[in-house]
């Protein structure tokens, strides 16, 4: 009787993992809507850019995060493809989500760099939203990378 309960629990646990992995991408980008509404009320982005050096600092940090995302992609590609977890990861399409996180995170982090080069008020706002969205992508990449490394038997 205990074996059946453990097996049912294992199947339920696997289904929960599938749902969390598949839909984490949507849940990570949803806080950007909250940030937009908070900025409309408190104008924190305008206050952030009162100091001219903040745009260049934001661009520098964005470049660092691009480096992290490229490192995360390298670690994923370096993992052995014959492991059980990576096979499961590919079977359920999580590798596509992970690569989209890397791609979109890199694109989002390029926006603050471009806004620093253009140096206009409108581009500063777009750059800050790009930085926030990119930061959320980094969180998702860290979650995926953590699970890939911990659950992968090397």
Short mmCIF file of N, CA, C and O in Angstrom, two decimals, residues 15-25 27 94 143-144 147:
data_model
loop_
_atom_site.label_atom_id
_atom_site.label_comp_id
_atom_site.label_asym_id
_atom_site.label_seq_id
_atom_site.Cartn_x
_atom_site.Cartn_y
_atom_site.Cartn_z
N UNK A 15 3.98 16.17 -12.14
CA UNK A 15 3.04 17.07 -12.82
C UNK A 15 3.17 18.49 -12.31
O UNK A 15 3.11 19.45 -13.08
N UNK A 16 3.39 18.64 -11.01
CA UNK A 16 3.58 19.98 -10.44
C UNK A 16 4.86 20.59 -11.01
O UNK A 16 4.88 21.76 -11.37
N UNK A 17 5.93 19.80 -11.10
CA UNK A 17 7.18 20.30 -11.68
C UNK A 17 6.99 20.74 -13.13
O UNK A 17 7.54 21.75 -13.55
N UNK A 18 6.22 19.97 -13.90
CA UNK A 18 5.97 20.32 -15.30
C UNK A 18 5.25 21.67 -15.38
O UNK A 18 5.64 22.55 -16.15
N UNK A 19 4.22 21.85 -14.56
CA UNK A 19 3.46 23.10 -14.57
C UNK A 19 4.34 24.28 -14.16
O UNK A 19 4.33 25.33 -14.79
N UNK A 20 5.11 24.09 -13.10
CA UNK A 20 5.97 25.18 -12.62
C UNK A 20 7.00 25.54 -13.68
O UNK A 20 7.21 26.72 -13.98
N UNK A 21 7.65 24.56 -14.29
CA UNK A 21 8.66 24.84 -15.29
C UNK A 21 8.05 25.47 -16.54
O UNK A 21 8.61 26.39 -17.11
N UNK A 22 6.90 24.98 -16.99
CA UNK A 22 6.31 25.48 -18.24
C UNK A 22 5.82 26.90 -18.09
O UNK A 22 5.92 27.69 -19.02
N UNK A 23 5.20 27.23 -16.96
CA UNK A 23 4.53 28.51 -16.83
C UNK A 23 5.27 29.52 -15.98
O UNK A 23 4.76 30.59 -15.71
N UNK A 24 6.48 29.22 -15.56
CA UNK A 24 7.25 30.19 -14.79
C UNK A 24 7.60 31.39 -15.65
O UNK A 24 7.68 32.51 -15.16
N UNK A 25 7.75 31.19 -16.94
CA UNK A 25 8.11 32.29 -17.82
C UNK A 25 7.06 33.40 -17.79
O UNK A 25 7.39 34.57 -17.72
N UNK A 27 4.86 33.90 -15.34
CA UNK A 27 4.77 34.47 -14.00
C UNK A 27 5.94 35.38 -13.67
O UNK A 27 5.82 36.27 -12.85
N UNK A 94 11.33 22.32 -21.99
CA UNK A 94 11.86 23.37 -21.13
C UNK A 94 13.13 23.99 -21.70
O UNK A 94 13.45 25.14 -21.37
N UNK A 143 16.72 30.22 -11.64
CA UNK A 143 15.89 29.11 -11.19
C UNK A 143 16.12 27.88 -12.07
O UNK A 143 16.32 26.78 -11.57
N UNK A 144 16.09 28.08 -13.38
CA UNK A 144 16.32 26.96 -14.29
C UNK A 144 17.73 26.39 -14.12
O UNK A 144 17.93 25.18 -14.08
N UNK A 147 18.04 24.30 -10.94
CA UNK A 147 17.43 22.98 -11.08
C UNK A 147 18.23 22.08 -12.02
O UNK A 147 18.32 20.87 -11.79
#
